Short mmCIF file of C-alpha atoms in Angstrom, two decimals:
data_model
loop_
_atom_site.label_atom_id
_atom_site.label_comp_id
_atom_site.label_asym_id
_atom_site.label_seq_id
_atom_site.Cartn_x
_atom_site.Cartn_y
_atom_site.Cartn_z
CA UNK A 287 -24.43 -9.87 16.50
CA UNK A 288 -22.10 -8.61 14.15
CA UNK A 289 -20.80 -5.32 12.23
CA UNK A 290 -20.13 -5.23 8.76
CA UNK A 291 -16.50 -3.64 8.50
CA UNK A 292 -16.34 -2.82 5.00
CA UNK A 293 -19.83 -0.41 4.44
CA UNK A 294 -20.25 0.69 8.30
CA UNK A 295 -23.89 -1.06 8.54
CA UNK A 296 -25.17 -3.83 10.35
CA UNK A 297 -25.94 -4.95 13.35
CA UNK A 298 -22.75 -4.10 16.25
CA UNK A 299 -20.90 -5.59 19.14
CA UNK A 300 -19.54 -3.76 21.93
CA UNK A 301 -16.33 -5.04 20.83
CA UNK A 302 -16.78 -3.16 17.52
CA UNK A 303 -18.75 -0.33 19.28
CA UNK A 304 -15.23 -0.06 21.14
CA UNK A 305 -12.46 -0.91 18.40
CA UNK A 306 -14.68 2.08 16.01
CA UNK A 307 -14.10 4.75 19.33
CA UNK A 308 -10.35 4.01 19.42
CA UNK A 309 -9.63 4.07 15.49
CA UNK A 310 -11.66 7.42 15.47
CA UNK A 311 -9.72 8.65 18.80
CA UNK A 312 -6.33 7.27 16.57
CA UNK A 313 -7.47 9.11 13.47
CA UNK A 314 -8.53 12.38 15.48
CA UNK A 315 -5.17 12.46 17.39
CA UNK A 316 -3.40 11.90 13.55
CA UNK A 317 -5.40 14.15 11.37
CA UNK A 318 -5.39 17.50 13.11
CA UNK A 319 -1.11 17.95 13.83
CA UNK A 320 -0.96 15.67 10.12
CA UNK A 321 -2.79 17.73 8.06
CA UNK A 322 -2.08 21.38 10.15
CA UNK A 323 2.42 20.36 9.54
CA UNK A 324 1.42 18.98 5.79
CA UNK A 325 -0.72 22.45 5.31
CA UNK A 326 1.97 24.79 6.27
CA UNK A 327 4.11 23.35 4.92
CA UNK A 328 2.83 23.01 1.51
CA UNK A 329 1.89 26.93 1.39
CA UNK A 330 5.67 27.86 2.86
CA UNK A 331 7.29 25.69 -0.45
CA UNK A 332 4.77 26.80 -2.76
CA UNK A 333 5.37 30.32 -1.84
CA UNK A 334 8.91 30.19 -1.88
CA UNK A 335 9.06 28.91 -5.21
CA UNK A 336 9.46 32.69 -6.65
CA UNK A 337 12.77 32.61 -5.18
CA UNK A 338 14.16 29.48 -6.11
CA UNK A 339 14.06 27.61 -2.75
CA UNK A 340 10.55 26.13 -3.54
CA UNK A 341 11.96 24.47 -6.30
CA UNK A 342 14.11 22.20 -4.89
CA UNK A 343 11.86 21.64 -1.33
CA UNK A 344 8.30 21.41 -2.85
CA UNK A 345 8.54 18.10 -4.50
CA UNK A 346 9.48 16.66 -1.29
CA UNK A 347 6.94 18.57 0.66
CA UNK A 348 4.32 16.98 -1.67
CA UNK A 349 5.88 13.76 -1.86
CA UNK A 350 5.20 13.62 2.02
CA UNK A 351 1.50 14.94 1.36
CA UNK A 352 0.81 11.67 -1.27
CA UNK A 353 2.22 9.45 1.56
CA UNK A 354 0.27 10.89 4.13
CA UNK A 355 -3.18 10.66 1.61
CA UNK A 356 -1.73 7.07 0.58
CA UNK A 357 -1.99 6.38 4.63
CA UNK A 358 -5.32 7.54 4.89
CA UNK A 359 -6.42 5.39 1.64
CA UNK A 360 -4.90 3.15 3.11
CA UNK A 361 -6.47 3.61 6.43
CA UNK A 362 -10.12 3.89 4.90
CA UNK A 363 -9.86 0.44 2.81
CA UNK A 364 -9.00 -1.36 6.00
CA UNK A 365 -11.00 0.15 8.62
CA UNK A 366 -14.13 1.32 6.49
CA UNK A 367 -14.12 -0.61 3.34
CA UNK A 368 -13.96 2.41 1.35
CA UNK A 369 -11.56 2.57 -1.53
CA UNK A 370 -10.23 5.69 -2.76
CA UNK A 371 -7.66 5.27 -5.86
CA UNK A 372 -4.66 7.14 -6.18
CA UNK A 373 -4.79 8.99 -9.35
CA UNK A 374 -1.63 10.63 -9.67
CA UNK A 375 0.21 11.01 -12.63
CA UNK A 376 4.00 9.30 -12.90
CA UNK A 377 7.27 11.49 -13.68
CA UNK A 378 10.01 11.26 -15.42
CA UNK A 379 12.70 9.12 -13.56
CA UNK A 380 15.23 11.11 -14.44
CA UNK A 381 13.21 14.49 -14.23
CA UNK A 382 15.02 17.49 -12.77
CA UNK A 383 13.86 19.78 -9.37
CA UNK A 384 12.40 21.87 -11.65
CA UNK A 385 10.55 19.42 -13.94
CA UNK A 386 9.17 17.51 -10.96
CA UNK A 387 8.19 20.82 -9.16
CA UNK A 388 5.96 21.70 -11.66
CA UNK A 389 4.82 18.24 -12.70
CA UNK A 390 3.32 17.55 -9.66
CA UNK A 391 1.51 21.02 -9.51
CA UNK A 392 0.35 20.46 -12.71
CA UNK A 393 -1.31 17.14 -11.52
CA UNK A 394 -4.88 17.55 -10.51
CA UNK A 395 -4.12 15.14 -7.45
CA UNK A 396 -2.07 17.24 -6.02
CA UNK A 397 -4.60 19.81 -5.61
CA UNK A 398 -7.20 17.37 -4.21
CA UNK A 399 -4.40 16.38 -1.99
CA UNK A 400 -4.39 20.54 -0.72
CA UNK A 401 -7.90 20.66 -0.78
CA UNK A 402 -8.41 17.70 1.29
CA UNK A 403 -5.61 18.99 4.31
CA UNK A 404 -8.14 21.45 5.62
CA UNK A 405 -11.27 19.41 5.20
CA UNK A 406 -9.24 16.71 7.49
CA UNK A 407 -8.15 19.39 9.88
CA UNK A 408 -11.91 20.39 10.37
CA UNK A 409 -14.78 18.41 9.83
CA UNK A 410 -12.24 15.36 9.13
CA UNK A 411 -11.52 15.62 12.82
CA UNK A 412 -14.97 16.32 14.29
CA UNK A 413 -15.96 13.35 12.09
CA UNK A 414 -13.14 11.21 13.87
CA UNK A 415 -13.27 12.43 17.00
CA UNK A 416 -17.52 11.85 17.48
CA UNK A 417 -17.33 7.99 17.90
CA UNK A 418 -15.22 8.08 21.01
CA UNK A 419 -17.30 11.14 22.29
CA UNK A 420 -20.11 9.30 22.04
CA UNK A 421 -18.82 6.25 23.63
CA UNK A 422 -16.23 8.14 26.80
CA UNK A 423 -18.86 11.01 27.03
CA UNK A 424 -21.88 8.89 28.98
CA UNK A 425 -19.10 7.46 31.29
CA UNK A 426 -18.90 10.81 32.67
CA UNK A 427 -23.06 11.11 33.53
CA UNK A 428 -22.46 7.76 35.05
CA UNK A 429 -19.23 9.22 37.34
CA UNK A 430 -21.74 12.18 38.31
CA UNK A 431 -24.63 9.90 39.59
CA UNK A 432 -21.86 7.74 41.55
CA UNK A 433 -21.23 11.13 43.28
CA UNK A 434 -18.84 13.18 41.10
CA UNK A 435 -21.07 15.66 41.36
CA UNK A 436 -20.02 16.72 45.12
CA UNK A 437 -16.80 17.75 43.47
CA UNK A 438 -18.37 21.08 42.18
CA UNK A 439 -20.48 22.91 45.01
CA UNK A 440 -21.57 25.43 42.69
CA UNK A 441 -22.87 22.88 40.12
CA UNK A 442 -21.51 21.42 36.83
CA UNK A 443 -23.48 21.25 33.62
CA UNK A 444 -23.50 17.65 31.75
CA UNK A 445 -24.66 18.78 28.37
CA UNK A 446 -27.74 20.26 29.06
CA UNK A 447 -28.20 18.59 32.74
CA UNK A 448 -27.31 21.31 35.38
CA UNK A 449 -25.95 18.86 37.79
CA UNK A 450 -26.10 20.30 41.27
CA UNK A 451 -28.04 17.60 43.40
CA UNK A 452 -28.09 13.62 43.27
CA UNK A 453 -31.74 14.06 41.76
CA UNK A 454 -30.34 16.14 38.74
CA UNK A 455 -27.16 14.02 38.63
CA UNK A 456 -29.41 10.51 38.40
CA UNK A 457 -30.31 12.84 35.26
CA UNK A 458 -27.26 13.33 34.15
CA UNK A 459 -26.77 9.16 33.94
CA UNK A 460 -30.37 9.61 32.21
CA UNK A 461 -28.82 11.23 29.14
CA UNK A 462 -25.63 9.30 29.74
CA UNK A 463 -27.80 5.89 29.45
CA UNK A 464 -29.15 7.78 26.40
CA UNK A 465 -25.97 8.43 24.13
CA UNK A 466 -24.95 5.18 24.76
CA UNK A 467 -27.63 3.77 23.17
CA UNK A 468 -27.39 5.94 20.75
CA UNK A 469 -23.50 5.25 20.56
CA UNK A 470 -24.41 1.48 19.71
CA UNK A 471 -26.30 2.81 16.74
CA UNK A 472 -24.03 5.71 15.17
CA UNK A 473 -20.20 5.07 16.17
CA UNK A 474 -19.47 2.53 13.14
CA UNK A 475 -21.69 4.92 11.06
CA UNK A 476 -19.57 7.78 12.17
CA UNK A 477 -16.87 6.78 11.50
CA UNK A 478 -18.17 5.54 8.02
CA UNK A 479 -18.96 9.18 7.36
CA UNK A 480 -14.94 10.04 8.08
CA UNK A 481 -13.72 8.06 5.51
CA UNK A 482 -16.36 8.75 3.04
CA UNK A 483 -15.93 12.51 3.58
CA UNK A 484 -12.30 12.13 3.11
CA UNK A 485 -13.12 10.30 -0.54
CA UNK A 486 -15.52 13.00 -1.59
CA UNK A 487 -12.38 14.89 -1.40
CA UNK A 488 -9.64 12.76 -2.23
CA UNK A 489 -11.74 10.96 -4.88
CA UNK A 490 -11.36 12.40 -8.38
CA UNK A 491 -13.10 15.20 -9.66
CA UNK A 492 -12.86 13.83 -13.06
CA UNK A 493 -15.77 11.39 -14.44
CA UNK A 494 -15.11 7.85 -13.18
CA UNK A 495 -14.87 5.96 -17.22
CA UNK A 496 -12.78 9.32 -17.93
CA UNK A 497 -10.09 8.74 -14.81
CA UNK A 498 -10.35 4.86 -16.19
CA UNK A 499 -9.44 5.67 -19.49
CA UNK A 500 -6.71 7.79 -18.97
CA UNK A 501 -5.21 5.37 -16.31
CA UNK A 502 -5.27 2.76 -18.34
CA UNK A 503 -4.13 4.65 -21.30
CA UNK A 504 -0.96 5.41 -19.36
CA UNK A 505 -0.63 2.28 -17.70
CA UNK A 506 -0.73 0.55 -21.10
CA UNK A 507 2.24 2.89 -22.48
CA UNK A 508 4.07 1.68 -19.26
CA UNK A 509 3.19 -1.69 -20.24
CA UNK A 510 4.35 -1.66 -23.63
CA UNK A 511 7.39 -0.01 -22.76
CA UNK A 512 8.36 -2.78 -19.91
CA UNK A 513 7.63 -5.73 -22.23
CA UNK A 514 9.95 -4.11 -24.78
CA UNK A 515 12.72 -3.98 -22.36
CA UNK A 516 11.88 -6.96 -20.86
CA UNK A 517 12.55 -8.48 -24.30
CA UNK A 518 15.69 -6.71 -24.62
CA UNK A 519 16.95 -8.59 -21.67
CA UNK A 520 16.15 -12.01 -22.37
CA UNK A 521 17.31 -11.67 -26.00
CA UNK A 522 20.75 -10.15 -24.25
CA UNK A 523 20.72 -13.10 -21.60
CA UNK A 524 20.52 -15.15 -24.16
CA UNK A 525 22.96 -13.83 -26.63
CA UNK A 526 25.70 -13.01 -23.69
CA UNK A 527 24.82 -16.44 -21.52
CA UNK A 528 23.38 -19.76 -23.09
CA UNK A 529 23.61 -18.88 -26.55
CA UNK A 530 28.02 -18.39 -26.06
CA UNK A 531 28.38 -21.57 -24.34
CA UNK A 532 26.15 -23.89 -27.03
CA UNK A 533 28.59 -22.32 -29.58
CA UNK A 534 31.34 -23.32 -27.33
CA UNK A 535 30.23 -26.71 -27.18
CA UNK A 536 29.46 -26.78 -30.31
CA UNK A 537 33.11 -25.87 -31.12
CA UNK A 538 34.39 -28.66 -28.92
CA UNK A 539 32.53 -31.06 -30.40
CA UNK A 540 33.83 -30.15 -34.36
CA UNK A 541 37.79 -30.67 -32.23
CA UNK A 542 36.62 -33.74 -30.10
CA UNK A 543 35.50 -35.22 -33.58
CA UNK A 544 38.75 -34.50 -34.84
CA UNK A 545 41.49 -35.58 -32.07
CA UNK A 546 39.05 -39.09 -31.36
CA UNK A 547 41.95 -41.22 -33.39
CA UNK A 548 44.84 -38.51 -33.32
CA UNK A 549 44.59 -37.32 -29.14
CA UNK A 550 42.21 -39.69 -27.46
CA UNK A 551 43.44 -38.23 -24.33
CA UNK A 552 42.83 -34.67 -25.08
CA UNK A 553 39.62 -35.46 -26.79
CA UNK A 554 38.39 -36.80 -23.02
CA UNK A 555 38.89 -33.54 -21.41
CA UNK A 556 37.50 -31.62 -24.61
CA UNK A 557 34.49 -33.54 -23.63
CA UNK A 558 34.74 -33.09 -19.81
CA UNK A 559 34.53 -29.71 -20.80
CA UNK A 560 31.73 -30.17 -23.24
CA UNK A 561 29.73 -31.57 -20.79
CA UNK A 562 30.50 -28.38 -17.77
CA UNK A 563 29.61 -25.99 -20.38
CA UNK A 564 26.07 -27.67 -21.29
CA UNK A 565 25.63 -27.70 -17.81
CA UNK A 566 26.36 -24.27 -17.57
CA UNK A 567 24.15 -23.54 -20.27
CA UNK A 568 21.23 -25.61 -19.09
CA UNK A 569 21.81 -23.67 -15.27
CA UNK A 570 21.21 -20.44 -17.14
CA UNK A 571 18.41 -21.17 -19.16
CA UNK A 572 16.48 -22.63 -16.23
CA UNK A 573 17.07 -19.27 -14.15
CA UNK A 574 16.24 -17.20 -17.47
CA UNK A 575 12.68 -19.28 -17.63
CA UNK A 576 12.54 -19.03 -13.72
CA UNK A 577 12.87 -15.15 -14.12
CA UNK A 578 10.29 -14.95 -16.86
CA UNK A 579 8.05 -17.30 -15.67
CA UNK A 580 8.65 -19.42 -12.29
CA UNK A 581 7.79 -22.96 -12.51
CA UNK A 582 6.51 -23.35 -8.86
CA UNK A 583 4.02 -20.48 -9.59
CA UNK A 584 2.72 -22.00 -12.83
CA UNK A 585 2.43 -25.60 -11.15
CA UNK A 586 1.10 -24.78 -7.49
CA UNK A 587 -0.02 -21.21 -7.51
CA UNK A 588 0.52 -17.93 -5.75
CA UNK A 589 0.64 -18.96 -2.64
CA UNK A 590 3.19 -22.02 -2.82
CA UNK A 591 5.35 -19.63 -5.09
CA UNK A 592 5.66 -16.74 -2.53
CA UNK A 593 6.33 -19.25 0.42
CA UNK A 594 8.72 -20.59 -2.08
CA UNK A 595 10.49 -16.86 -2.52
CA UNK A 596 10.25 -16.59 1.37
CA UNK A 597 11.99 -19.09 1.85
CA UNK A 598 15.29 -17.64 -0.08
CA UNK A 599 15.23 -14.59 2.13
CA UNK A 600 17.93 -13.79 4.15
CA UNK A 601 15.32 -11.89 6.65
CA UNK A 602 12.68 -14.59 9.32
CA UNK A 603 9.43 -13.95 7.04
CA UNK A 604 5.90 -15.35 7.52
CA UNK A 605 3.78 -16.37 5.03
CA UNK A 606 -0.09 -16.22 5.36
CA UNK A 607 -2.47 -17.83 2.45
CA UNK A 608 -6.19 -17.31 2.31
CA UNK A 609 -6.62 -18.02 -1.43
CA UNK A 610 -9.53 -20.27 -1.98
CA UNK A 611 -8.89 -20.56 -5.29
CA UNK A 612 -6.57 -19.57 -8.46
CA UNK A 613 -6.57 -16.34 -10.70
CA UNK A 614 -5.59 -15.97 -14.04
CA UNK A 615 -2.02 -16.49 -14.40
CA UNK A 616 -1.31 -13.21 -15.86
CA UNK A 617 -2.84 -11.50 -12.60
CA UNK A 618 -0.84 -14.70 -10.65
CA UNK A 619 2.21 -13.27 -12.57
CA UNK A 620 1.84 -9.58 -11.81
CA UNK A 621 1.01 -10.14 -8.14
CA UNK A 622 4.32 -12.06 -7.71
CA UNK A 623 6.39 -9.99 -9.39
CA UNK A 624 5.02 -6.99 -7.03
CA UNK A 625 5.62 -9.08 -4.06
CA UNK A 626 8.94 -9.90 -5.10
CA UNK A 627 9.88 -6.64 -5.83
CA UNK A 628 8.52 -5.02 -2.34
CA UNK A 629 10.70 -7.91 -0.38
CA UNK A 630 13.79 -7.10 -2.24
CA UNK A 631 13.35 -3.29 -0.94
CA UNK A 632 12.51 -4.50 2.26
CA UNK A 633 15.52 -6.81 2.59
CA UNK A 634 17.90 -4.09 0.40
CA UNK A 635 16.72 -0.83 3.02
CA UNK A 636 14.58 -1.37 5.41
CA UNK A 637 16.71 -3.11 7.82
CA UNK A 638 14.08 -5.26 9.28
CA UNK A 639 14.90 -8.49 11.20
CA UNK A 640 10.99 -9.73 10.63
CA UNK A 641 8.86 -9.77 7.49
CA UNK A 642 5.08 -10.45 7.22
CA UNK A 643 3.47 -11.02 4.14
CA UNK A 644 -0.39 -11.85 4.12
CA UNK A 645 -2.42 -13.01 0.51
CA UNK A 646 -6.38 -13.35 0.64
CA UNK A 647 -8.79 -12.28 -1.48
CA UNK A 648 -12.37 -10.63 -0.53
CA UNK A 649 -15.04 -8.77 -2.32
CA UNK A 650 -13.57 -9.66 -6.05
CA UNK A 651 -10.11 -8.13 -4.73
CA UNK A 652 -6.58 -9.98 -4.58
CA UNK A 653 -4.93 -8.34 -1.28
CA UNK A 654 -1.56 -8.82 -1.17
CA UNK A 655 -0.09 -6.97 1.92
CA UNK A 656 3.79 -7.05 2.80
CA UNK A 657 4.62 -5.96 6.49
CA UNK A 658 8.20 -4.88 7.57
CA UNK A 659 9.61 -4.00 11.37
CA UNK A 660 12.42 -1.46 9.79
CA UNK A 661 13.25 2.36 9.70
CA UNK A 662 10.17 3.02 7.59
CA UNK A 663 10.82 6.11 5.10
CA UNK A 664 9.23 4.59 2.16
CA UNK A 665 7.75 6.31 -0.50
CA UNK A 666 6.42 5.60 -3.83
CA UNK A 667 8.40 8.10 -5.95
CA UNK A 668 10.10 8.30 -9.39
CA UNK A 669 13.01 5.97 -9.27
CA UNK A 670 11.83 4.05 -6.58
CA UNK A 671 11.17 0.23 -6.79
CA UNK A 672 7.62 0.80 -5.86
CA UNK A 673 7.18 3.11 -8.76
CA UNK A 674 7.74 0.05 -10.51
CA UNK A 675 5.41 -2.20 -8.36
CA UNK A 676 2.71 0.69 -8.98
CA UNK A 677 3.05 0.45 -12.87
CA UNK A 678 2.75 -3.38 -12.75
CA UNK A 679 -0.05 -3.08 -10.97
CA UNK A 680 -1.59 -0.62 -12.85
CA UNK A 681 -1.36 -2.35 -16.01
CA UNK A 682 -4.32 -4.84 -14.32
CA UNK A 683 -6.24 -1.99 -12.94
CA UNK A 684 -4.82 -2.48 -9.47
CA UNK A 685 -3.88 -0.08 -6.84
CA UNK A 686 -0.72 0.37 -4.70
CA UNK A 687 -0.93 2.01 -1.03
CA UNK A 688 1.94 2.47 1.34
CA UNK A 689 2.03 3.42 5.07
CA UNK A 690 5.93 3.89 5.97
CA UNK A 691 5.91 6.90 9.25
CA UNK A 692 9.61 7.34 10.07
CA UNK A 693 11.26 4.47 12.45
CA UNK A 694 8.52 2.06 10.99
CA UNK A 695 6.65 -0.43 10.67
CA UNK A 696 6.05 -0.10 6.60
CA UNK A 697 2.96 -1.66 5.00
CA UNK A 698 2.72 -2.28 1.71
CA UNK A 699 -0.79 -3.34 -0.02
CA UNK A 700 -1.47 -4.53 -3.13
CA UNK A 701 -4.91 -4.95 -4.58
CA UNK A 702 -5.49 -6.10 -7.95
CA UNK A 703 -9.20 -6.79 -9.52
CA UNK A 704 -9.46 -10.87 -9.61
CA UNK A 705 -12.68 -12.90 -10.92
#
């Protein structure tokens, strides 16, 4: 018998009985001191803001509340197969304390963000906490009937039980017996309900084609504006790199043609160095079309092409493939390019010694997930690489989600939409 992870229905195991009470016990133990230090802390910088000292201190108080969402998002795609899209608006890489303040207040995802801390500090928590009630709670009513109950002489109620003989403690295992079968039933659901409680909240308030359209509407602006300097780049790669040294060689060849009867000697080495500079040339072309385009991901895939970029890390990574087919090679190119991106920050400042980076695709979903064993810290944030990453994405309809507590691990998935 089997449980059906990603909509919390099905028939269940006593494994997954088991691994649901411990996630909700993990998420219970997370969510209360989370979202109470992420409250307070968000009303002290918001109020100080009259005085000056919120501006500079909100944006990263609310930096750390998206990153603690992003880990619950996160949390609730893994462990309940319930997606919740971050919707918040980009700023200005270069914006000011004072611009980003007020940028991100102005952004209704902040406010869901606030509006979801005490819903996770309340019912979020009873929500968390009920599957490993259900399942630790009967243990006790068992305990009782094994003669726990001589413990208190003056009786000991066991939900509504009053335990005071071995009669009434038999009774006790009764109802024990009882919410464990009833355990087998709700815990998965329960713990369904958590993470679809925290999407009624974290979810957008706007209508679902509206949200789309003005995603995509920005995303497409970021898109435009990348290709354009993308453009730039290759035109000044060219111009600067291949383009200098086929004029050189040109030039060589107009002398060479001219010293052949005059110089023999120094026509040779004009065309010794004819011949280094075409090499040159043809060195920097081939990394120009590898940087556009790489040739091992256009002739063997994704897969092959990010073992291949593995492989040139200076950090031990593993590589796991569960692809069983290809995507479009736009999506192929995007999902790369993210991948890359993430492993450069990971190599650049995370200072991990280990790297894991996993690729599979399930329910119409390429899942690209890069692992880390470093200081953690990371945030997606104007300025940052993953900004970047998250714009890429974007630009395909996909979603970016990082979980990076302080001292590590950092997880970074990917998910774009893939026929």
């Amino acid at each position: 018998m089997t449980m059906d992870t990603k909509n919390g229905t099905g028939r269940t195991t006593g494994r997954g009985i088991g691994l649901a009470a411990v996630r909700g016990l993990a998420l219970a133990l997370v969510s209360l001191p989370g979202a109470v230090l992420c409250f307070c802390l968000s009303l002290v910088s918001i109020a100080l803001i009259p005085i000056g000292v919120g501006i500079v201190t909100t944006p990263y108080v609310l930096t750390g509340v998206r990153a603690f969402a992003d880990a619950r998002r996160l949390l609730a795609a893994e462990w309940g197969g319930v997606r919740i899209p971050p919707a918040y608006r980009p700023l200005p890489e270069d914006a000011n304390p004072w611009a980003r303040t007020f940028g991100m207040l102005r952004d209704p995802a902040t406010w869901r963000d606030l509006r979801w801390l005490p819903v996770d500090m309340t019912a979020g928590f009873v929500t968390a906490l009920l599957p490993a009630v259900l399942l630790l709670y009967p243990l006790e009513g068992f305990a009782l009937a094994l003669g726990l109950w001589r413990v208190f002489p003056d009786g000991y109620w066991y939900g509504f039980v009053p335990v005071t003989d071995q009669t009434s403690a038999f009774g006790a295992a009764a109802l024990g017996l009882v919410l464990l079968f009833l355990a087998h039933f709700l815990t998965p659901r329960l713990l369904g309900v958590h993470f679809r409680l925290t999407r009624a909240v974290l979810g957008s308030d706007q209508g679902e084609l509206a949200e789309r359209v003005r995603v995509l509407t920005e995303t497409r602006r970021d898109a435009v504006d990348t290709s354009a300097a993308e453009l730039r780049r290759i035109e000044r790669d060219l111009h600067d790199g291949a383009q200098a040294r086929l004029v050189a060689v040109g030039m060589d060849l107009g002398t060479i043609e001219a010293l052949l009867d005059k110089d023999p000697a120094q026509a040779r080495e004009l065309i010794a160095q004819a011949r280094k500079s075409s090499v040159e040339a043809l060195t920097e072309l081939r990394e120009l079309v590898r940087g556009i385009h790489p040739p091992v991901l256009a002739e063997r895939g994704l897969g092959d092409a990010v073992r291949a970029l593995a492989l040139r890390l200076p950090v031990a990574t593993e590589v796991s493939v569960d692809l069983p087919g290809r995507a479009e090679a736009p999506v192929e190119s995007a999902v790369y390019f993210a991948v890359s991106e993430v492993l450069t920050n990971a190599v650049k400042h995370s200072g991990a010694d280990r790297i894991w980076v996993d690729l599979h695709r399930a329910d119409g979903m390429l899942r690209a997930t890069v692992t880390d064993n470093g200081k953690g810290g990371a945030v997606i944030g104007a300025g940052s690489g993953l900004a970047g990453v998250e714009r890429r994405l974007g630009t395909f309809d996909g979603v970016l989600a990082v979980s990076s507590p302080a001292g590590g691990p950092t997880m970074v998935t990917m998910e774009i939409p893939c026929a």
